[in-house]
Coordinates of C-alpha atoms in Angstrom, one line a residue:
M5 CA -225.9 -117.8 94.5
R6 CA -228.4 -115.7 95.8
T7 CA -229.8 -112.7 94.6
F8 CA -230.7 -110.0 97.6
A9 CA -232.9 -107.2 97.8
K10 CA -231.2 -103.7 99.0
P11 CA -231.3 -103.1 102.6
K12 CA -231.9 -99.2 102.9
V13 CA -229.6 -98.4 106.2
V14 CA -229.3 -95.2 108.1
V15 CA -225.6 -94.7 108.9
S16 CA -223.8 -92.2 111.2
K17 CA -221.8 -90.0 108.4
C18 CA -218.8 -89.8 110.4
M19 CA -217.7 -93.5 109.1
E20 CA -216.2 -93.6 106.1
F21 CA -218.9 -90.2 104.1
A22 CA -217.5 -87.2 105.5
A23 CA -214.9 -85.6 108.0
C24 CA -217.7 -84.2 110.7
R25 CA -216.1 -85.8 113.7
Y26 CA -216.6 -83.2 116.9
N27 CA -212.3 -82.9 115.8
G28 CA -213.0 -82.8 112.2
D29 CA -211.6 -86.5 111.5
Q30 CA -213.9 -89.2 109.5
I31 CA -213.9 -92.7 110.5
N32 CA -211.9 -95.2 108.4
E33 CA -214.9 -98.5 109.4
P34 CA -214.4 -101.5 107.1
T35 CA -217.9 -102.9 107.9
V36 CA -219.0 -100.4 106.1
K37 CA -216.7 -100.2 103.3
K38 CA -217.6 -103.7 103.0
L39 CA -221.6 -103.0 103.2
A40 CA -221.3 -100.3 100.9
D41 CA -221.7 -102.4 97.5
Y42 CA -225.2 -104.6 98.9
V43 CA -226.7 -101.6 100.8
E44 CA -228.1 -98.1 100.0
F45 CA -227.4 -95.9 103.1
I46 CA -228.3 -93.1 104.3
P47 CA -225.5 -91.0 105.5
I48 CA -226.2 -88.7 108.9
C49 CA -224.4 -86.8 111.1
P50 CA -227.2 -85.0 113.5
E51 CA -225.2 -83.0 115.8
M52 CA -224.3 -81.2 111.9
E53 CA -228.2 -81.3 111.1
I54 CA -228.7 -79.2 114.5
G55 CA -225.9 -76.6 113.3
L56 CA -222.6 -77.1 114.9
G57 CA -220.0 -77.2 112.7
T58 CA -217.3 -79.4 112.1
P59 CA -214.5 -79.5 114.7
R60 CA -216.7 -78.0 116.9
E61 CA -216.5 -78.2 120.9
V62 CA -217.7 -81.5 122.6
V63 CA -221.4 -82.0 123.4
R64 CA -222.2 -84.6 126.2
L65 CA -225.2 -86.5 128.2
V66 CA -225.5 -84.8 131.3
S67 CA -227.9 -86.5 133.6
N68 CA -231.4 -84.8 134.7
G69 CA -233.2 -87.5 136.6
D70 CA -234.5 -90.6 134.8
E71 CA -233.7 -88.8 132.1
N72 CA -230.5 -87.1 129.9
K73 CA -229.6 -84.0 128.7
L74 CA -227.3 -83.1 125.7
I75 CA -225.0 -80.2 126.9
Q76 CA -222.2 -78.4 125.6
P77 CA -219.5 -77.6 128.8
K78 CA -218.2 -75.2 126.9
T79 CA -221.1 -72.7 126.4
N80 CA -223.3 -74.3 128.8
E81 CA -225.8 -74.9 125.7
D82 CA -228.8 -77.1 126.3
L83 CA -229.1 -78.9 122.9
T84 CA -231.5 -81.8 124.0
L85 CA -234.9 -79.7 122.6
Q86 CA -233.2 -78.8 119.0
M87 CA -231.8 -82.6 118.7
T88 CA -234.6 -84.4 119.9
E89 CA -237.0 -81.9 117.1
F90 CA -234.6 -83.0 114.9
S91 CA -234.5 -86.3 115.7
N92 CA -238.2 -86.4 115.3
E93 CA -238.6 -84.7 112.2
F94 CA -236.0 -86.8 110.3
L95 CA -237.4 -90.2 111.4
E96 CA -241.1 -89.0 110.8
D97 CA -239.7 -88.4 107.4
I98 CA -237.7 -91.0 106.5
G99 CA -240.1 -93.5 105.0
E100 CA -239.6 -97.3 104.9
V101 CA -236.2 -97.8 106.4
D102 CA -234.6 -101.4 107.5
G103 CA -231.6 -100.7 110.0
F104 CA -229.6 -98.8 111.8
L105 CA -225.2 -98.3 111.9
L106 CA -224.5 -95.9 114.4
K107 CA -221.1 -94.7 115.7
N108 CA -220.4 -95.9 119.4
R109 CA -220.1 -94.1 122.3
S110 CA -221.6 -91.0 121.0
P111 CA -223.6 -88.8 122.7
T112 CA -226.2 -88.3 119.7
C113 CA -225.5 -91.9 118.4
G114 CA -224.5 -94.4 120.8
I115 CA -226.6 -97.2 121.3
T116 CA -226.1 -98.2 124.3
D117 CA -222.8 -97.1 125.6
A118 CA -222.5 -93.1 125.6
K119 CA -221.2 -92.2 128.5
V120 CA -223.6 -90.2 130.6
Y121 CA -222.3 -87.3 133.6
S122 CA -223.4 -86.2 137.0
G123 CA -223.0 -82.6 135.7
V124 CA -221.3 -80.5 133.4
D125 CA -218.1 -79.5 134.1
K126 CA -215.6 -81.9 135.5
S127 CA -217.8 -84.3 136.8
P128 CA -217.7 -87.9 136.8
V129 CA -219.3 -90.6 134.6
I130 CA -222.2 -91.9 136.1
R131 CA -223.5 -94.6 134.2
N132 CA -224.0 -95.3 130.3
G133 CA -226.8 -94.6 128.2
S134 CA -228.8 -93.8 124.3
G135 CA -227.7 -90.7 122.8
I136 CA -230.6 -88.9 122.3
F137 CA -230.9 -89.4 118.0
A138 CA -230.2 -93.3 119.1
T139 CA -232.9 -92.9 121.2
R140 CA -236.0 -91.4 119.0
I141 CA -234.6 -94.4 116.7
E142 CA -235.8 -96.7 119.2
Y143 CA -238.9 -94.6 119.5
F144 CA -240.0 -95.0 116.0
F145 CA -238.5 -98.5 115.1
P146 CA -238.3 -100.3 118.5
L147 CA -237.8 -103.8 116.2
K148 CA -235.9 -102.5 113.1
P149 CA -231.9 -104.0 113.2
R150 CA -230.0 -101.0 114.8
E151 CA -226.0 -101.6 115.9
D152 CA -222.7 -99.7 116.4
E153 CA -219.9 -100.4 114.7
G154 CA -217.7 -101.4 117.9
R155 CA -220.6 -104.4 118.9
L156 CA -220.2 -105.2 115.1
R157 CA -217.0 -106.8 115.1
N158 CA -218.3 -109.5 117.8
F159 CA -218.9 -112.5 114.8
I160 CA -222.1 -113.3 116.3
L161 CA -223.3 -110.0 116.5
R162 CA -222.5 -109.2 112.9
E163 CA -224.1 -112.3 111.8
H164 CA -227.3 -111.3 113.6
F165 CA -227.5 -107.8 112.0
F166 CA -226.6 -109.0 108.7
T167 CA -229.0 -111.4 108.7
H168 CA -232.0 -109.7 110.3
L169 CA -231.7 -107.0 107.6
F170 CA -231.2 -108.9 104.6
T171 CA -234.6 -110.6 105.7
I172 CA -236.5 -107.8 106.3
S173 CA -235.3 -106.1 103.0
E174 CA -236.9 -109.1 101.5
F175 CA -239.6 -108.9 103.2
R176 CA -240.2 -104.8 102.4
S177 CA -240.7 -106.3 98.9
V178 CA -242.6 -108.9 99.3
K179 CA -245.0 -106.6 101.2
Q180 CA -245.3 -103.9 98.4
T181 CA -246.5 -106.9 96.1
K182 CA -249.3 -107.3 98.1
S183 CA -249.3 -110.7 96.9
K184 CA -250.6 -113.8 99.0
S185 CA -248.5 -116.2 96.9
E186 CA -245.0 -114.3 97.3
L187 CA -245.7 -114.5 101.2
I188 CA -246.5 -118.0 101.1
L189 CA -243.4 -118.2 98.5
F190 CA -241.0 -115.9 101.4
H191 CA -242.0 -118.2 104.2
A192 CA -241.4 -121.1 103.0
K193 CA -237.8 -120.5 101.5
N194 CA -236.9 -119.1 105.0
K195 CA -238.7 -122.0 107.3
Y196 CA -235.1 -123.5 108.4
L197 CA -233.7 -119.9 109.1
F198 CA -236.7 -118.9 111.2
M199 CA -236.5 -122.5 112.8
A200 CA -233.1 -121.3 114.0
Y201 CA -234.4 -118.4 116.0
D202 CA -237.5 -119.0 117.1
Q203 CA -239.3 -122.7 116.9
V204 CA -242.9 -121.3 118.7
K205 CA -242.8 -117.4 116.1
V206 CA -242.4 -120.0 112.8
K207 CA -245.4 -121.5 113.8
Q208 CA -247.3 -118.5 114.6
L209 CA -246.0 -117.0 111.5
G210 CA -247.4 -120.4 109.4
R211 CA -250.8 -119.8 111.2
I212 CA -250.7 -116.3 110.1
V213 CA -249.8 -117.3 106.1
A214 CA -252.3 -120.3 106.4
N215 CA -255.2 -117.0 107.4
H216 CA -257.7 -119.2 109.2
D217 CA -259.3 -116.0 110.3
H218 CA -259.8 -114.3 106.6
F219 CA -258.0 -111.2 107.0
S220 CA -257.4 -108.8 104.1
I221 CA -254.1 -109.6 102.7
E222 CA -252.9 -106.3 103.8
Q223 CA -253.8 -106.9 107.4
I224 CA -252.1 -110.4 107.2
I225 CA -248.7 -108.8 105.9
E226 CA -249.1 -106.5 109.2
N227 CA -249.3 -109.3 111.7
Y228 CA -246.8 -111.2 109.7
E229 CA -244.4 -108.1 109.9
R230 CA -244.8 -107.8 113.8
A231 CA -244.1 -111.4 114.3
L232 CA -241.5 -111.5 111.9
D233 CA -239.5 -108.3 113.6
E234 CA -239.8 -109.9 116.8
L235 CA -238.8 -113.2 115.9
F236 CA -235.2 -111.6 115.1
I237 CA -234.9 -109.9 118.6
N238 CA -232.2 -112.5 119.8
P239 CA -229.5 -113.9 117.7
P240 CA -230.1 -118.0 117.5
K241 CA -228.3 -120.6 119.6
S242 CA -226.4 -123.1 119.1
T243 CA -228.7 -125.8 120.2
S244 CA -231.4 -124.2 118.0
H245 CA -228.6 -124.0 115.2
M246 CA -228.0 -127.9 115.5
N247 CA -231.5 -128.5 115.7
V248 CA -231.8 -127.1 112.5
C249 CA -229.2 -129.1 110.9
Q250 CA -230.6 -132.3 112.5
H251 CA -233.7 -132.0 110.3
V252 CA -231.7 -131.0 107.0
Y253 CA -229.8 -134.1 107.9
G254 CA -233.0 -136.0 108.1
Y255 CA -233.5 -135.7 104.3
F256 CA -230.6 -137.6 103.7
S257 CA -229.5 -140.2 106.4
K258 CA -231.1 -142.8 104.4
H259 CA -229.0 -142.5 101.9
L260 CA -225.7 -141.9 103.9
T261 CA -223.1 -144.6 104.6
K262 CA -222.1 -145.1 107.7
A263 CA -218.7 -143.8 107.1
E264 CA -220.9 -140.5 106.2
K265 CA -223.4 -140.6 109.1
D266 CA -220.4 -141.0 111.5
H267 CA -218.5 -138.3 110.3
F268 CA -221.2 -135.6 110.3
C269 CA -222.4 -136.6 113.9
Q270 CA -218.3 -136.2 114.8
L271 CA -219.0 -132.6 113.1
L272 CA -222.4 -131.9 115.2
D273 CA -221.0 -133.0 118.4
Q274 CA -217.9 -130.4 117.7
Y275 CA -220.1 -127.6 116.9
Q276 CA -221.7 -128.5 120.1
N277 CA -218.6 -128.7 121.9
Q278 CA -217.3 -124.7 120.2
K279 CA -214.4 -126.7 118.1
I280 CA -215.5 -126.3 114.7
P281 CA -218.0 -123.1 113.5
L282 CA -221.1 -124.1 112.5
S283 CA -220.1 -123.0 108.7
S284 CA -218.4 -126.8 108.9
V285 CA -222.0 -128.3 109.5
L286 CA -223.7 -126.4 107.1
G287 CA -221.0 -126.9 104.2
I288 CA -221.3 -131.0 104.1
L289 CA -225.3 -130.2 104.5
H290 CA -225.2 -128.0 101.8
S291 CA -223.2 -130.3 99.6
W292 CA -225.5 -133.0 100.0
C293 CA -228.1 -130.8 99.0
H294 CA -226.5 -130.2 95.8
R295 CA -225.9 -134.3 95.8
F296 CA -229.0 -135.2 96.2
E297 CA -230.3 -132.6 93.8
N298 CA -233.1 -131.6 96.6
A299 CA -234.5 -128.4 95.0
Y300 CA -236.4 -127.7 98.3
L301 CA -233.2 -127.4 100.1
L302 CA -231.1 -125.5 98.2
N303 CA -233.7 -122.6 98.1
Q304 CA -233.5 -122.9 101.6
T305 CA -232.1 -119.1 102.9
Y306 CA -230.9 -120.5 106.1
F307 CA -227.6 -121.5 104.1
E308 CA -227.0 -117.8 102.6
P309 CA -228.8 -115.3 104.8
Y310 CA -226.9 -112.7 103.4
P311 CA -224.6 -111.6 100.6
I312 CA -221.2 -114.4 101.0
G313 CA -219.2 -111.2 100.0
L314 CA -220.2 -109.9 104.1
I315 CA -217.9 -112.9 105.2
A316 CA -214.7 -112.2 106.1
I317 CA -212.0 -115.0 106.4
S318 CA -211.7 -114.5 110.1
D319 CA -215.4 -115.6 110.3
S320 CA -214.7 -119.2 110.3
G321 CA -212.6 -119.3 113.3
K322 CA -213.5 -121.5 116.2
G323 CA -215.6 -120.8 119.4
R324 CA -218.5 -118.4 118.4
A325 CA -221.6 -120.3 119.0
L326 CA -224.1 -119.1 121.7
S327 CA -225.2 -121.4 124.0

């Protein structure tokens, strides 16, 4: 079983940490509760930070051309500048951070689904957008993992978020060592995980590590980190997972019986047709890694990209592949 670096995650304070919603509620959020054993949370409520109490009068996003304003309808107060200044100061001072887990639909924290109104009073919703705080996060940390608790109910998005989060958290530890050998080791043990995401980026990362241009270790790490963040922009597709599984299978195929080979091919076909989850295929591959004592493959993060304690029993359901 792997040991994991502890990611630093900014989280909306109303989810499990404080009764600071506009209506005075605290939200019971299972994902946040489960993550608490594995990450270092940095709770924040942007609305309370600018002096709004709890419970408080509702604030909303109001369309202002191509931009949105943060308005409190009852007082008609424009809070946009206050929220923007707080967000900038907080994000500039926060230092190293690995990800963000925010409250959905919030006019400050909503990532994509905050309601934007045409006006202040009794006006219709004209679109969805990003909250003011979430918008500044995108500016300061454009490639860091950020999700809301609503989207994380989707297994594929949750798995992608966890994988990205724990991978870059470990890289942050590697970065602090400023060691070429540690970077080489990190790249080697993530080879198949990275292949599942983007084979072109894997080659780019490999060239950065090879350092044919004789950059300093600081420049190598900076270049590697940028490419690593780009690799995780989108979740991997099922076709990419199949390609990786076939690569791993190649290590063992000549040692397997015909019945074992046929069984594996049937599993891969069932996965392709979304009849079984990827875990069914990985389970048999991982068992062969142990059976044939392949130390290189047993060290691959692909088989455990994030702590097993974060996996729910429902995650083993079928029909969860991306095409």
